[in-house]
Amino acid sequence: MTTAAQSANTAAAREAFYQRLAAKNMAPLWESLKGLVPREPTPNAVPAVWHYAELRDLCLEAGRMITAREAQRRVLVLENPGLPGSSRITQSLYAGLQVLMPGEEAPSHRHTQSALRFVLEGHGAYTAVDGERTTMSPGDFVITPPWSWHDHGNQSDAPMVWLDGLDIPLVNFLDAGFSEDDPRDIQPVERPEGDSLARYGTGLLPLGERRGNGAAEVGGAATSPVFNYPYERARAALEAMRKREAWDPCAGLRLRYTNPLDGGWAMPTIGTFLQLLPAGYATRAYRSTDATVFALVEGRGRTKVGARVLEWSPRDVFVVPAWSWHTHQADEESVLFSFSNRPAQEKLGLFREERGT
Ligand code: 1HN
């Protein structure tokens, strides 16, 4: 027999063997090993940018198309072009633009997925979390912890638009998703506005209160008790810190939002950051295993991801896939909010980062 005939025979024999394996719910590892255990991450997600100037009209059109009540949540999902039809902006994160028109309410519900809001436009709508309302302004970072009742209402006379970020793909991957509608529709207010921030977010903590590690309520231990981190405070911190000019060559000045109870991440699965790049600043190359979603608050510039150039200005949203070399260039002084699954990766011992020279 010739070698070609032998290998054809082998291929046919193997194929027949694989079919007998499949009939017993088995498969040969050697056919899929490389894909299962890649040398390094090979994300399907691609770099992408959503320009707010092009999206705003679509948001308002959605506002005329369907009520917030009918939609439950009127959100335009930001889908990564590399992950079409899967409601994902990265492999493990969901993002969308939520629109609440004047006078509208989005009814109360809860789910095991964690959610963040980052306000892009409008003042004066509220999010309620477990009986406390917080009024939202542009740049505010607002948390909905897992399994906490939450509803939204817009009592202002202008539309509100915010970026939603949720760990939906991660939780669904683990088949750990639960949700429930609140029979009360809108939660009663049980605590005065600002209570959580005063109690936990001023560098002091209530003496003797047992919270944090060991808390019995579902999800309650792992998420910060502060559920609105106002932009004004975070921006002031960046402004004060810049005076020392201790710039990170890869990130400018980048802070992470923390849980005041233990200094850990504000959310158990999603890490959140606020970053300042001075005018003219160009960062060195950086890559990390946590694919990251950015939202522009102030400034103008671009991010280069491999061969892609993502131009950005205020309220634009862009995404850098996992393990992708990228640099930022700020034409004007710029402030970027960002989020990723870094806390989940760190807890699992998976997080890696690399800095260019
Ligand atoms: C959700 O509950 C909200 O509460 C926003 O505002 C977006 C996307 C999928 C599932 C639940 C919200 C969501 C969501």
XYZ file of C-alpha atoms and ligand atoms in Angstrom:
371
model
C 0.000 0.000 0.000
C 1.236 3.520 -0.747
C 1.717 6.014 2.048
C -1.159 8.149 0.694
C -3.432 5.136 0.605
C -2.337 4.208 4.120
C -3.111 7.665 5.484
C -6.471 7.726 3.676
C -7.190 4.412 5.248
C -6.127 5.811 8.622
C -8.283 8.932 8.201
C -11.296 6.843 7.217
C -10.666 4.431 10.065
C -10.342 7.279 12.527
C -13.513 8.935 11.285
C -15.394 5.673 11.696
C -13.888 5.296 15.181
C -14.957 8.868 16.100
C -18.498 8.086 15.006
C -18.584 5.024 17.257
C -17.255 7.196 20.077
C -19.915 9.852 19.431
C -22.609 7.205 19.722
C -21.361 6.648 23.283
C -21.153 10.399 24.062
C -17.388 10.476 23.813
C -14.921 12.408 21.657
C -11.197 12.247 20.870
C -9.351 15.017 22.725
C -6.493 15.073 20.206
C -8.797 16.541 17.551
C -9.674 19.594 19.698
C -6.762 19.987 22.125
C -5.240 23.083 20.485
C -8.528 24.967 20.533
C -9.364 23.910 24.073
C -6.022 24.980 25.525
C -4.691 27.804 23.353
C -1.118 29.061 23.730
C -2.630 32.425 24.605
C -6.101 33.996 24.515
C -7.625 34.189 21.024
C -10.720 36.303 21.622
C -13.567 36.323 19.125
C -14.448 39.827 20.321
C -12.934 42.588 18.172
C -12.015 46.207 18.963
C -15.063 48.423 18.408
C -16.342 51.939 19.123
C -19.869 53.335 19.427
C -20.016 57.087 18.804
C -22.642 58.732 20.971
C -23.302 61.458 18.412
C -24.534 58.729 16.054
C -26.454 56.806 18.712
C -28.284 59.564 20.519
C -31.054 59.906 17.919
C -31.540 56.132 17.918
C -31.872 56.230 21.704
C -34.544 58.913 21.471
C -36.257 57.021 18.643
C -36.417 53.976 20.931
C -37.999 56.331 23.447
C -40.839 56.962 20.993
C -41.036 53.354 19.781
C -41.842 51.653 23.077
C -42.500 52.737 26.641
C -40.066 51.850 29.412
C -42.884 49.972 31.110
C -43.680 47.835 28.076
C -39.999 47.163 27.453
C -39.335 46.589 31.195
C -35.903 48.009 30.425
C -35.599 50.104 27.280
C -32.044 49.308 26.296
C -30.143 49.269 23.024
C -27.626 46.467 23.459
C -24.041 47.156 22.355
C -23.076 43.984 20.520
C -19.493 43.218 19.715
C -19.241 42.765 15.905
C -17.166 39.640 16.570
C -19.925 38.122 18.733
C -23.082 38.882 16.715
C -26.483 37.961 18.082
C -25.248 37.070 21.547
C -25.876 40.306 23.504
C -22.239 40.536 24.481
C -19.714 43.351 24.210
C -16.939 40.987 25.311
C -16.870 37.242 25.863
C -17.980 37.700 29.461
C -19.687 41.116 29.639
C -22.952 42.644 28.516
C -23.335 46.380 27.799
C -26.208 48.535 26.600
C -27.545 52.094 26.498
C -30.638 52.522 28.643
C -33.064 55.354 27.894
C -35.586 56.740 30.367
C -37.857 59.495 29.051
C -39.312 62.226 31.320
C -41.938 60.884 33.699
C -41.160 57.246 32.962
C -40.662 54.402 35.411
C -38.875 51.087 34.904
C -40.516 48.610 37.323
C -38.727 46.879 40.175
C -37.159 43.463 39.741
C -34.076 41.571 40.856
C -31.628 39.081 39.415
C -28.414 37.334 40.369
C -26.486 39.194 37.681
C -24.599 42.269 38.931
C -25.288 45.549 37.136
C -23.545 48.889 36.900
C -24.836 52.155 35.476
C -22.574 54.854 34.137
C -24.532 58.014 33.377
C -23.942 59.553 29.949
C -26.672 62.185 29.614
C -29.273 63.882 31.792
C -29.722 64.811 35.435
C -32.319 63.867 37.966
C -33.478 60.343 37.235
C -33.153 57.973 40.150
C -32.215 54.367 40.629
C -33.608 52.684 43.730
C -31.715 49.798 45.314
C -33.228 47.924 48.245
C -35.344 50.853 49.421
C -32.925 53.728 48.842
C -33.083 56.074 45.887
C -30.092 57.855 44.392
C -30.369 60.732 41.956
C -28.018 60.266 39.032
C -25.816 62.767 37.181
C -23.386 62.390 34.279
C -20.267 60.430 35.255
C -21.865 58.820 38.308
C -21.112 55.123 38.750
C -24.107 53.309 40.252
C -24.224 49.668 41.398
C -27.069 47.176 41.516
C -25.778 44.240 43.616
C -26.853 40.672 42.835
C -30.366 39.804 43.999
C -31.258 43.340 45.107
C -34.556 44.946 44.124
C -34.057 47.831 41.737
C -36.226 50.218 39.765
C -35.572 53.462 37.908
C -37.618 56.630 37.491
C -37.072 59.840 35.562
C -38.603 62.772 37.386
C -36.705 65.331 35.320
C -37.978 66.999 32.163
C -35.284 65.618 29.854
C -34.311 62.129 28.663
C -31.723 60.232 30.687
C -29.267 57.893 28.983
C -26.838 55.662 30.808
C -24.494 52.809 30.001
C -25.488 49.508 31.614
C -22.790 46.926 32.275
C -23.748 43.456 33.506
C -21.977 40.131 34.050
C -24.771 38.311 32.176
C -22.568 36.106 29.930
C -20.454 35.034 32.894
C -23.422 34.201 35.133
C -25.243 32.420 32.323
C -22.111 30.451 31.481
C -22.193 29.198 35.059
C -25.947 28.503 34.771
C -26.465 30.540 37.922
C -29.028 33.065 36.664
C -32.238 33.723 38.610
C -34.653 36.654 38.309
C -37.904 37.807 39.835
C -40.396 40.625 39.243
C -41.294 42.727 42.262
C -45.032 42.482 43.056
C -44.808 46.019 44.494
C -43.968 47.393 40.995
C -42.136 50.417 42.434
C -40.280 49.926 45.705
C -41.302 52.046 48.670
C -38.602 54.415 49.891
C -37.292 53.053 53.189
C -34.096 55.045 53.684
C -33.321 58.704 53.013
C -31.357 59.572 49.913
C -27.611 59.688 50.561
C -27.789 57.306 53.544
C -25.472 54.660 52.068
C -22.893 57.190 50.923
C -22.871 58.930 54.312
C -22.731 55.653 56.214
C -20.036 53.903 54.186
C -18.492 56.303 51.708
C -16.858 59.038 53.751
C -13.907 57.188 55.289
C -15.950 56.266 58.341
C -17.999 53.131 59.082
C -20.803 52.480 61.548
C -19.213 51.013 64.675
C -20.242 47.493 65.555
C -22.268 46.898 62.408
C -21.828 43.384 61.093
C -21.607 43.493 57.341
C -19.169 42.372 54.739
C -17.527 38.971 55.042
C -19.914 36.549 56.634
C -23.065 38.494 55.798
C -25.881 36.058 55.293
C -27.846 37.760 52.565
C -27.240 36.553 49.005
C -24.652 38.679 47.268
C -24.616 41.184 50.086
C -21.119 40.475 51.292
C -19.281 40.789 48.059
C -20.652 44.111 46.811
C -19.890 47.587 48.131
C -22.618 49.084 50.356
C -22.008 52.383 48.540
C -24.175 52.205 45.449
C -23.557 55.624 43.915
C -19.985 56.845 43.463
C -20.624 60.445 42.340
C -18.476 61.744 39.522
C -17.799 64.985 41.354
C -15.866 63.182 44.102
C -13.993 60.827 41.803
C -12.997 63.662 39.481
C -11.798 65.746 42.445
C -9.588 62.829 43.536
C -7.954 62.689 40.116
C -7.479 66.452 40.152
C -5.809 66.380 43.557
C -3.559 63.457 42.639
C -2.310 64.956 39.404
C -0.340 67.508 41.393
C 2.226 64.822 42.220
C 2.575 63.964 38.555
C 3.083 60.269 39.276
C 1.936 59.105 35.888
C 1.745 55.454 34.941
C 3.339 55.137 31.478
C 0.627 52.645 30.414
C -2.415 54.249 32.041
C -1.826 57.885 33.015
C -3.563 58.167 36.353
C -5.928 55.218 36.830
C -7.962 54.628 39.984
C -10.181 51.697 40.813
C -13.492 51.980 42.635
C -13.372 50.078 45.931
C -15.603 48.505 48.529
C -15.002 50.598 51.690
C -15.599 47.565 53.916
C -12.472 45.760 52.793
C -10.712 47.800 50.103
C -11.565 45.171 47.500
C -13.393 45.733 44.257
C -16.730 47.544 44.429
C -18.438 44.636 42.661
C -17.613 40.916 42.938
C -17.331 40.152 39.232
C -16.832 43.546 37.573
C -13.899 45.893 38.174
C -14.483 49.602 37.569
C -11.935 52.333 36.952
C -11.617 56.058 36.392
C -8.589 57.350 34.551
C -7.058 60.712 33.677
C -4.880 61.311 30.631
C -3.411 64.822 30.378
C -3.520 66.681 27.057
C -0.918 65.294 24.668
C -0.332 62.142 26.728
C 0.426 58.945 24.810
C 0.526 55.728 26.792
C 2.912 52.844 26.344
C 1.537 49.556 25.053
C -0.372 47.398 27.521
C -2.376 44.203 27.381
C -4.232 42.178 29.964
C -6.532 39.189 30.118
C -9.524 41.340 31.113
C -11.271 42.641 28.004
C -12.244 46.200 28.907
C -15.153 48.490 28.055
C -14.395 52.237 28.140
C -16.783 55.196 28.296
C -15.510 58.718 27.663
C -16.464 61.415 30.124
C -14.220 64.289 29.067
C -11.717 64.888 26.319
C -10.814 63.643 22.893
C -8.282 61.215 21.492
C -7.874 57.691 20.207
C -6.978 54.186 21.243
C -4.954 51.974 18.956
C -5.675 48.267 19.324
C -3.397 46.285 17.041
C -4.088 47.742 13.594
C -7.429 49.315 14.605
C -7.696 52.997 15.554
C -10.709 53.885 17.703
C -11.338 57.648 17.777
C -13.222 58.875 20.844
C -14.925 61.934 22.247
C -17.335 62.450 25.183
C -19.984 59.723 25.794
C -18.450 57.362 23.241
C -18.112 53.742 24.291
C -15.335 51.475 23.040
C -14.031 48.025 23.794
C -10.545 46.516 23.912
C -10.638 42.694 23.649
C -8.669 40.424 25.964
C -4.909 40.144 25.566
C -4.730 42.822 22.850
C -1.851 45.301 22.801
C -3.198 48.842 22.887
C -2.173 52.456 23.488
C -4.174 55.574 24.301
C -3.474 59.056 22.904
C -5.216 62.075 24.413
C -5.455 65.202 22.241
C -7.195 67.001 25.082
C -7.214 66.262 28.783
C -9.358 63.144 28.964
C -11.235 61.197 31.612
C -12.190 57.597 30.889
C -14.417 55.305 32.885
C -13.860 51.597 32.267
C -14.986 48.180 33.437
C -13.884 44.576 33.022
C -14.138 41.157 34.658
C -10.782 41.614 36.399
C -12.091 40.821 39.935
C -13.479 37.472 38.757
C -10.225 36.673 36.968
C -8.128 37.627 40.005
C -10.216 35.462 42.322
C -9.710 32.530 39.971
C -5.971 33.154 39.611
C -6.337 33.904 35.907
C -5.522 37.596 35.615
C -2.374 38.477 33.655
C -1.049 41.753 32.338
C 1.935 42.763 30.255
C 3.531 46.136 29.695
C 5.334 47.241 26.567
C 8.661 49.003 26.665
C -31.575 45.065 33.866
O -32.214 44.621 34.954
C -31.324 46.410 33.715
O -32.238 46.978 35.809
C -30.644 46.857 32.599
O -31.743 48.570 34.490
C -30.245 45.996 31.630
C -30.132 43.752 30.754
C -30.417 42.438 30.866
C -31.066 41.956 31.978
C -31.448 42.790 32.985
C -31.798 47.383 34.748
C -30.512 44.637 31.749
C -31.182 44.158 32.872
